[in-house]
mmCIF file of C-alpha atoms and ligand atoms in Angstrom:
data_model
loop_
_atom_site.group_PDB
_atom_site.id
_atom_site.type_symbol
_atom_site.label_atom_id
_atom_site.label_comp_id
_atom_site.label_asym_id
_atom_site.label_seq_id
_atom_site.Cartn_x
_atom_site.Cartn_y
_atom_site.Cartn_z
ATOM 1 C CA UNK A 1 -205.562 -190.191 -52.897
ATOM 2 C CA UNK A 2 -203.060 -190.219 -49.503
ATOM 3 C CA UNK A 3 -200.989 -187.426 -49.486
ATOM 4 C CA UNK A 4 -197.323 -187.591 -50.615
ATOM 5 C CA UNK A 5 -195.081 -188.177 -47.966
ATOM 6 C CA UNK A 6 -194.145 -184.726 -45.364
ATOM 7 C CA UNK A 7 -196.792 -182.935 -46.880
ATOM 8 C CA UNK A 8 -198.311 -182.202 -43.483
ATOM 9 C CA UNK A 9 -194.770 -180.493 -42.451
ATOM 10 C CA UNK A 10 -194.879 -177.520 -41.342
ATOM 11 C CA UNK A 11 -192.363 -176.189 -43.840
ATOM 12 C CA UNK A 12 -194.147 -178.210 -46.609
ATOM 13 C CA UNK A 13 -197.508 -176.594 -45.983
ATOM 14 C CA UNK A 14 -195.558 -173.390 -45.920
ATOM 15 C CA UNK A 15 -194.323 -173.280 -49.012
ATOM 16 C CA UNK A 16 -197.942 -174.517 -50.598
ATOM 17 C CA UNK A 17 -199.741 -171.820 -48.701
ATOM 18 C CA UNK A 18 -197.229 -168.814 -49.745
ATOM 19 C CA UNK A 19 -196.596 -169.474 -53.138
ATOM 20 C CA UNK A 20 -198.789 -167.316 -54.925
ATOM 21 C CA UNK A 21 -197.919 -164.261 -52.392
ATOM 22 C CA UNK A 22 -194.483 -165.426 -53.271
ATOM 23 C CA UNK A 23 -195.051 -165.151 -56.691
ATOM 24 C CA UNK A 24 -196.713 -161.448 -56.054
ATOM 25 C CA UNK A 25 -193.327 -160.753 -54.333
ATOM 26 C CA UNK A 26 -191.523 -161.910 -57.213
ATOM 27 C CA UNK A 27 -192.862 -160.314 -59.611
ATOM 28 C CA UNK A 28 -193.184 -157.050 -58.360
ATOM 29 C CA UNK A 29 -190.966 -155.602 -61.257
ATOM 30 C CA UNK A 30 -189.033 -153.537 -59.100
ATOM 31 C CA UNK A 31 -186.476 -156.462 -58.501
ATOM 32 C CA UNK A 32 -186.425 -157.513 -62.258
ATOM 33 C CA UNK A 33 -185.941 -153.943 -63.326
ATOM 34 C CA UNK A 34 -183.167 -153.481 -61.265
ATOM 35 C CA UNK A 35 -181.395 -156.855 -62.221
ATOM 36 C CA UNK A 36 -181.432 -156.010 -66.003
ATOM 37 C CA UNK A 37 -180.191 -152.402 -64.549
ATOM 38 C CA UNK A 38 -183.148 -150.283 -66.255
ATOM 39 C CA UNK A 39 -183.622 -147.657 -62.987
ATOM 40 C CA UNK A 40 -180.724 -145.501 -61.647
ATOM 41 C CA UNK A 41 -177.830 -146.946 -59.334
ATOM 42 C CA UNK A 42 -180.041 -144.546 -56.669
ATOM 43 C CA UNK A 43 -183.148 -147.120 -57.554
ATOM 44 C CA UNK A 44 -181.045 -149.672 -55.888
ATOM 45 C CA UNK A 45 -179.439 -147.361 -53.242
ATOM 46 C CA UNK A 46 -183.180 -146.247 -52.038
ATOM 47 C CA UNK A 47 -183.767 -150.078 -51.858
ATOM 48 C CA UNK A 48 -180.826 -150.580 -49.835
ATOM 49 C CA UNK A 49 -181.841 -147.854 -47.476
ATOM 50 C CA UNK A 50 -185.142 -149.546 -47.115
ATOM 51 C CA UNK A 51 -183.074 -152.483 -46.469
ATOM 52 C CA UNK A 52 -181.878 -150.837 -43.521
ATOM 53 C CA UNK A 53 -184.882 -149.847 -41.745
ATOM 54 C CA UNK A 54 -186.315 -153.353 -41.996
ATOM 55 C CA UNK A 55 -183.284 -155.139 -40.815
ATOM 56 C CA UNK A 56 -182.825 -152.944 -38.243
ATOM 57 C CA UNK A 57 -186.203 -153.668 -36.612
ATOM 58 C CA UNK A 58 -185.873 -157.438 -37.376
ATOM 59 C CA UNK A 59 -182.491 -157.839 -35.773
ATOM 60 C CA UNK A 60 -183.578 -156.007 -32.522
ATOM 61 C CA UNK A 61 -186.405 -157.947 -32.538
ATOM 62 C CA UNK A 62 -183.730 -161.282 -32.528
ATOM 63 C CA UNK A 63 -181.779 -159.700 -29.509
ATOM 64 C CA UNK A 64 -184.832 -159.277 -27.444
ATOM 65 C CA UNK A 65 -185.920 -162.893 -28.937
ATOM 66 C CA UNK A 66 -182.440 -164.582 -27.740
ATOM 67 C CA UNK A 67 -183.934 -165.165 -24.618
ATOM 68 C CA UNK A 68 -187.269 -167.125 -25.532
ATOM 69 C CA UNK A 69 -187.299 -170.817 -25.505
ATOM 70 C CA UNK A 70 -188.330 -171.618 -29.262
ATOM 71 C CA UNK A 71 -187.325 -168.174 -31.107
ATOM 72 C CA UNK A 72 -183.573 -168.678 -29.932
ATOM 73 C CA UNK A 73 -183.226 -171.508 -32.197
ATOM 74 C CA UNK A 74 -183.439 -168.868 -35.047
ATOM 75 C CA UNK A 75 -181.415 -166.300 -34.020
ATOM 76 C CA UNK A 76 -178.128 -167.289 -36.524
ATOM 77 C CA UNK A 77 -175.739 -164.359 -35.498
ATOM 78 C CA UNK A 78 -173.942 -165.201 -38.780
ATOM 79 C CA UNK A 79 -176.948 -164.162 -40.797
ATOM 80 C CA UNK A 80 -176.555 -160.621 -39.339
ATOM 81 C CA UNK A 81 -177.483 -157.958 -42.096
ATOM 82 C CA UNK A 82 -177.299 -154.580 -40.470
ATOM 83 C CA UNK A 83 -173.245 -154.454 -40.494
ATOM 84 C CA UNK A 84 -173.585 -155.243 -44.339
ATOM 85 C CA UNK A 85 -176.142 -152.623 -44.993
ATOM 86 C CA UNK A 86 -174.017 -150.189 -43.374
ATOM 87 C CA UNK A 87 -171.243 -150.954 -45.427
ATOM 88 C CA UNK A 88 -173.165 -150.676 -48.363
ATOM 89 C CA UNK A 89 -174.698 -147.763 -47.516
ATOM 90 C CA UNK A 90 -171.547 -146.141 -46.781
ATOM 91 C CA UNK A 91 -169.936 -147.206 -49.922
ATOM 92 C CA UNK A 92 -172.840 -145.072 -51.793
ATOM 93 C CA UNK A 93 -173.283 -142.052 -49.858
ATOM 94 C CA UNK A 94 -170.252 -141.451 -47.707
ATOM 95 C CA UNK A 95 -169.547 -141.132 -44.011
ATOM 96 C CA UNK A 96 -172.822 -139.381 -43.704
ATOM 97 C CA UNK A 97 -175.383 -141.815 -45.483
ATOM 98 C CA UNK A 98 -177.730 -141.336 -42.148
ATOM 99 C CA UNK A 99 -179.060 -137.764 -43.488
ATOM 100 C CA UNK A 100 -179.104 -139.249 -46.760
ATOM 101 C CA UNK A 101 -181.339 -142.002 -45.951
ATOM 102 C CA UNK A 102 -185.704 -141.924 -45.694
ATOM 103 C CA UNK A 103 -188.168 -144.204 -45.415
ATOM 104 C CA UNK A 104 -190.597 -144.843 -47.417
ATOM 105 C CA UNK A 105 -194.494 -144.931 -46.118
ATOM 106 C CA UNK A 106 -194.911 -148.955 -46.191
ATOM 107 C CA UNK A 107 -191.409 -149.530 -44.803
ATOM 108 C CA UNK A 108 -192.530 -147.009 -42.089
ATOM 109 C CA UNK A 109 -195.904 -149.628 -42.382
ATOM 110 C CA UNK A 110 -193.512 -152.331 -41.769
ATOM 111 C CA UNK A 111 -191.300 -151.601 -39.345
ATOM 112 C CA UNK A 112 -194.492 -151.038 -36.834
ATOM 113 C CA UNK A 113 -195.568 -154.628 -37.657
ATOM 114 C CA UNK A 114 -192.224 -155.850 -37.151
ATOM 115 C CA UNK A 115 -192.171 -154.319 -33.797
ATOM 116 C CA UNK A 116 -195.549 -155.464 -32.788
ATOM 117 C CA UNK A 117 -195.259 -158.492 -34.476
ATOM 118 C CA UNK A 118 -191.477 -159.932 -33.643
ATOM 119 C CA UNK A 119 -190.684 -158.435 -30.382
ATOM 120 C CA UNK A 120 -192.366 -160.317 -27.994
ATOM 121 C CA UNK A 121 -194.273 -163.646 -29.544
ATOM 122 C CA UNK A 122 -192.228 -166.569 -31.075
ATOM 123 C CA UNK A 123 -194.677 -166.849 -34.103
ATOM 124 C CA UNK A 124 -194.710 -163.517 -34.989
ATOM 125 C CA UNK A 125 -190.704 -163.298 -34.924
ATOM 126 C CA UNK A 126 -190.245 -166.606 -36.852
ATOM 127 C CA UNK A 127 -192.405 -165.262 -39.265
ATOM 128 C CA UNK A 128 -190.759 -162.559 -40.516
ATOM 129 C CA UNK A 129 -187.378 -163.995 -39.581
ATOM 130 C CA UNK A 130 -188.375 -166.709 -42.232
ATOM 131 C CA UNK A 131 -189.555 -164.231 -44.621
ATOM 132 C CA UNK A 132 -186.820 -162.001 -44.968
ATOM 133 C CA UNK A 133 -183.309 -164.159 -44.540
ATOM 134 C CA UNK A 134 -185.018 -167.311 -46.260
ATOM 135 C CA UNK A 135 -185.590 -165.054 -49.163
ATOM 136 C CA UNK A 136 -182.348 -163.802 -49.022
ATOM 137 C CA UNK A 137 -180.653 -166.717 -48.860
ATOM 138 C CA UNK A 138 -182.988 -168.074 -52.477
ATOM 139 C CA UNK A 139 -183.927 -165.360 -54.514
ATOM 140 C CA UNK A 140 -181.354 -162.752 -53.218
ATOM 141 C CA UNK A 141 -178.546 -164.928 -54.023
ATOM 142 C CA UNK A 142 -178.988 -164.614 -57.879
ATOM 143 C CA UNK A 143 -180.869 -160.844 -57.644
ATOM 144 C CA UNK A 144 -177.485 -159.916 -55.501
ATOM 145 C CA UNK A 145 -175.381 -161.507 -58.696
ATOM 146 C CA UNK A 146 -177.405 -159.723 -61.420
ATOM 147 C CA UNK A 147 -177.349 -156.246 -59.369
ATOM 148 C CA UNK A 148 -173.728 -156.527 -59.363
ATOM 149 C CA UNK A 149 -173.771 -157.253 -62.786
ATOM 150 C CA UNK A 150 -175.634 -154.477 -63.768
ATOM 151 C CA UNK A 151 -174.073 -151.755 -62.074
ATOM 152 C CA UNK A 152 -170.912 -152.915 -62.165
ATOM 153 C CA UNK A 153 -170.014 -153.574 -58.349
ATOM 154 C CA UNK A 154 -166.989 -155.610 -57.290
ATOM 155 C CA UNK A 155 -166.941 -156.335 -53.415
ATOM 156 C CA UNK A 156 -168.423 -152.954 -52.590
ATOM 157 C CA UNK A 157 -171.793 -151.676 -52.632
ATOM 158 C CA UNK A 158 -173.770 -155.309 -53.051
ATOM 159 C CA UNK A 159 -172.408 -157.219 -49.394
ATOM 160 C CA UNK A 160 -175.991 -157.200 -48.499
ATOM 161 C CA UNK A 161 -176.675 -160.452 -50.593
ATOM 162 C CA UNK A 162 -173.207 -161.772 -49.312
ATOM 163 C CA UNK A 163 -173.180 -164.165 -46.571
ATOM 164 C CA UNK A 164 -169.476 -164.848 -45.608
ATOM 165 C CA UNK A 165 -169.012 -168.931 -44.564
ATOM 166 C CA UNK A 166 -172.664 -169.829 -45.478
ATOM 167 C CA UNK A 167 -173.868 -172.532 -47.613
ATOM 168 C CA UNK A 168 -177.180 -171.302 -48.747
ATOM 169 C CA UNK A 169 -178.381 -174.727 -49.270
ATOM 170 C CA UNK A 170 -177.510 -176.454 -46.119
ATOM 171 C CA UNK A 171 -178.580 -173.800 -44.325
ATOM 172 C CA UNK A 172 -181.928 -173.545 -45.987
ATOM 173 C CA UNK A 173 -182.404 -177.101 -45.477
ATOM 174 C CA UNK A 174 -181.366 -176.999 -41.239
ATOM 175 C CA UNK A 175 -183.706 -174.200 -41.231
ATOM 176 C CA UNK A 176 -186.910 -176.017 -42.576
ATOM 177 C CA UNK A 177 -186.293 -178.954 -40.259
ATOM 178 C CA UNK A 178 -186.185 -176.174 -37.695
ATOM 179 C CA UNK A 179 -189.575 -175.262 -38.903
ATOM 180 C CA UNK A 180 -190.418 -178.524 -38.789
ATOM 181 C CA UNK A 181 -189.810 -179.567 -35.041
ATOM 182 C CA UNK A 182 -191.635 -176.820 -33.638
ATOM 183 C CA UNK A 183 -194.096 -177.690 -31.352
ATOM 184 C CA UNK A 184 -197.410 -175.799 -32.400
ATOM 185 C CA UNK A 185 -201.079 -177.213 -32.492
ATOM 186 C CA UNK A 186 -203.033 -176.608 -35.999
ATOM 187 C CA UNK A 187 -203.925 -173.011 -34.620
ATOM 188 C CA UNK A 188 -200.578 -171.755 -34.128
ATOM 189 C CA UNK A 189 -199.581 -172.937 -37.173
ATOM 190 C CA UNK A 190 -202.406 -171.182 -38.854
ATOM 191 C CA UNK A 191 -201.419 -167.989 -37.049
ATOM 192 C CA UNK A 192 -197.919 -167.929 -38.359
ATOM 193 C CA UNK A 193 -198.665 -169.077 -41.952
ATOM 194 C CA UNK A 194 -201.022 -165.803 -41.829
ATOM 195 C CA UNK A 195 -198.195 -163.516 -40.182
ATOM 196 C CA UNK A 196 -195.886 -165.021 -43.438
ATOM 197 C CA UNK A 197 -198.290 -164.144 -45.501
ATOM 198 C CA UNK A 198 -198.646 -160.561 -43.676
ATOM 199 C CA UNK A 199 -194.890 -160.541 -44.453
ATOM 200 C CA UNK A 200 -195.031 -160.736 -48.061
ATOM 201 C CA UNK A 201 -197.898 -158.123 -48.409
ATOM 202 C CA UNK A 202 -195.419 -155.795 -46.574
ATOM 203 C CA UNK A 203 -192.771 -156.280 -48.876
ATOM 204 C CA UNK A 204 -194.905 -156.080 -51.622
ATOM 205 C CA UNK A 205 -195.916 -152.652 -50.703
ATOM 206 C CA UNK A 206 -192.263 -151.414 -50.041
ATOM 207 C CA UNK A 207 -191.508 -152.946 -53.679
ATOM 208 C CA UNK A 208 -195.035 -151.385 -54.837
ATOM 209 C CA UNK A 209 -193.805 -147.586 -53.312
ATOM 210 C CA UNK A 210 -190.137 -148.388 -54.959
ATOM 211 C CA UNK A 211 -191.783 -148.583 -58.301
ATOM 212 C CA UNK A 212 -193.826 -145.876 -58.048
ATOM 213 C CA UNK A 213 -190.722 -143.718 -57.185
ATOM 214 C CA UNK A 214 -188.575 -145.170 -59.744
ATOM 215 C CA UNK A 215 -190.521 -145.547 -63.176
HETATM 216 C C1 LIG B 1 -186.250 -161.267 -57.973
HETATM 217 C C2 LIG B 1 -187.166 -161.691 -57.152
HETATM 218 C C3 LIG B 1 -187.183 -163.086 -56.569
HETATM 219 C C4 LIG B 1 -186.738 -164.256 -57.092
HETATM 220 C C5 LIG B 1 -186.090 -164.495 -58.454
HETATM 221 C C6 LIG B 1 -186.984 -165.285 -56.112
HETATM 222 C C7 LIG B 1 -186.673 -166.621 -56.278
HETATM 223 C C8 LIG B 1 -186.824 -167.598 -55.331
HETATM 224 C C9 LIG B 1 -186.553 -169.007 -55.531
HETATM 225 C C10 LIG B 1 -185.997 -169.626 -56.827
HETATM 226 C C11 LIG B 1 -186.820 -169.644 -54.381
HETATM 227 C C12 LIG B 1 -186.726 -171.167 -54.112
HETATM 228 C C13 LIG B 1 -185.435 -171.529 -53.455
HETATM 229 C C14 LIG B 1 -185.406 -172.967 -52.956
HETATM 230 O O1 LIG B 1 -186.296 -173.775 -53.269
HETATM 231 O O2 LIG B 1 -184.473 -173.279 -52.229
HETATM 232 C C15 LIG B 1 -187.269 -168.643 -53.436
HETATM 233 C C16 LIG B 1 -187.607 -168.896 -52.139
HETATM 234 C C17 LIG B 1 -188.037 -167.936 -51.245
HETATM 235 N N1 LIG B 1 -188.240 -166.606 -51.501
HETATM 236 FE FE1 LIG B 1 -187.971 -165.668 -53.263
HETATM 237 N N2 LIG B 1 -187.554 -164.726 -55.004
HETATM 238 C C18 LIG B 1 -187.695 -163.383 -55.248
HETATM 239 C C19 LIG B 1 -188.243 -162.433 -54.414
HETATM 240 C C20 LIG B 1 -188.626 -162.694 -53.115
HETATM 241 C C21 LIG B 1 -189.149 -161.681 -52.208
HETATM 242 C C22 LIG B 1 -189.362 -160.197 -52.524
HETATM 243 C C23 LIG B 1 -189.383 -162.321 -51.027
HETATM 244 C C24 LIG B 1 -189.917 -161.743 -49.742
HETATM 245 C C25 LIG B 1 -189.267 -160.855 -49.055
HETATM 246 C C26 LIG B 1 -189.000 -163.722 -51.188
HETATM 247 C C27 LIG B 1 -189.045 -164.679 -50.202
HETATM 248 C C28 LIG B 1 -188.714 -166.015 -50.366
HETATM 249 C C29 LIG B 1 -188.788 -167.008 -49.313
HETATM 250 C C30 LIG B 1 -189.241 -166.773 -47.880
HETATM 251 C C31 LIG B 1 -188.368 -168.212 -49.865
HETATM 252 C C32 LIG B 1 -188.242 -169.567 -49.160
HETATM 253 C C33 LIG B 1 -189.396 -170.496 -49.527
HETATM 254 C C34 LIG B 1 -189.246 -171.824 -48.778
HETATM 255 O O3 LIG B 1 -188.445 -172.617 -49.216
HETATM 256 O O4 LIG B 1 -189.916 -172.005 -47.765
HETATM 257 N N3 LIG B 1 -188.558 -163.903 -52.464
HETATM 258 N N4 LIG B 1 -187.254 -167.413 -54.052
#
């Protein structure tokens, strides 16, 4: 039987190829234990400062990336995280929340792929770009609502999973066709369906070490 049509997409074959290490990431029970608000607010403050460690990796990674000829194309400055995380982190430990913040072995894990990974290659960069805000943008957008929710936040303390002047969907959508024009042979492709993958294992652990902290 043919294939249906823009299966062979890039950001088709993506989302085939990831969705069981999406569903891993899903239901890591972290997430779901802290959007029915079982842990302590500090659960969901040590996530946040995990948060911060990753982001700021990924978004030095996208200033050094600015300059190459297919990454720039995903560098959205209005997807920014680090100024929100800040906020955030501010909001729950004061003026001094950079004493009060650690991170945890697989973020430490992660931050050194990030560096290796993002900071010089396209693929490796896209990767992870698509990884984190892509997820942020789906699955953040009702974990951000149901964290709020739970521990009773109102503008502060949850701006991470805010992004001001963005439709989710539209965005989303522009992003895949991104995905979708670059021009990589089979083997590159390959390469940066396995760095996605490589993404999602990382998170996995960080969620993996949360848990084991938290319950
Ligand atoms: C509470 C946990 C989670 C829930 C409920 C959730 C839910 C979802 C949903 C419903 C979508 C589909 C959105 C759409 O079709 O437009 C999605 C997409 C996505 N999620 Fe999650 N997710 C969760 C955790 C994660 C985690 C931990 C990651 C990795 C860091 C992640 C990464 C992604 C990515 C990259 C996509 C985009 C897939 C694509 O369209 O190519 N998600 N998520």
């Amino acid at each position: 039987m043919a294939d249906p049509p823009g299966a062979h997409r890039l950001s088709a074959r993506l989302r085939r190829e990831t969705h069981a290490a999406h569903d891993a990431a899903q239901g890591s029970g972290f997430l779901d234990a802290l959007a029915t608000g079982l842990l302590p607010w500090e659960a969901y403050a040590d996530l946040t400062a995990q948060h911060w460690f990753l982001y700021e990796a990924l978004e030095l990674a996208a200033r050094t990336m600015i300059d190459d000829p297919l990454a720039r194309a995903f560098v959205f400055p209005e997807l920014t995280r680090l100024p929100s995380l800040e906020a955030d982190l501010r909001f729950m430990h004061g003026p001094r929340w950079p004493d009060r913040i650690a991170a945890l072995p697989a973020t430490t894990t992660y931050c050194t792929r990030l560096r290796y990974a993002a900071n010089s290659h396209p693929i490796g960069f896209i990767a992870h770009h698509y990884t984190r805000y892509l997820g942020d943008l789906s699955g953040g957008q009702y974990l951000g609502r149901a964290i709020a929710r739970s521990y009773g936040l109102n503008g502060e303390g949850h701006r991470f999973f805010v992004f001001d002047g963005i439709d989710a969907e539209s965005l989303k959508s522009y992003y895949r066709q991104l995905l979708d024009t670059l021009p990589w042979s089979r083997y590159e492709q390959e390469e940066f369906i396995a760095e996605v993958l490589e993404a999602y294992r990382l998170n996995i652990a960080v969620l993996d070490d949360l848990r084991q902290r938290w319950t």
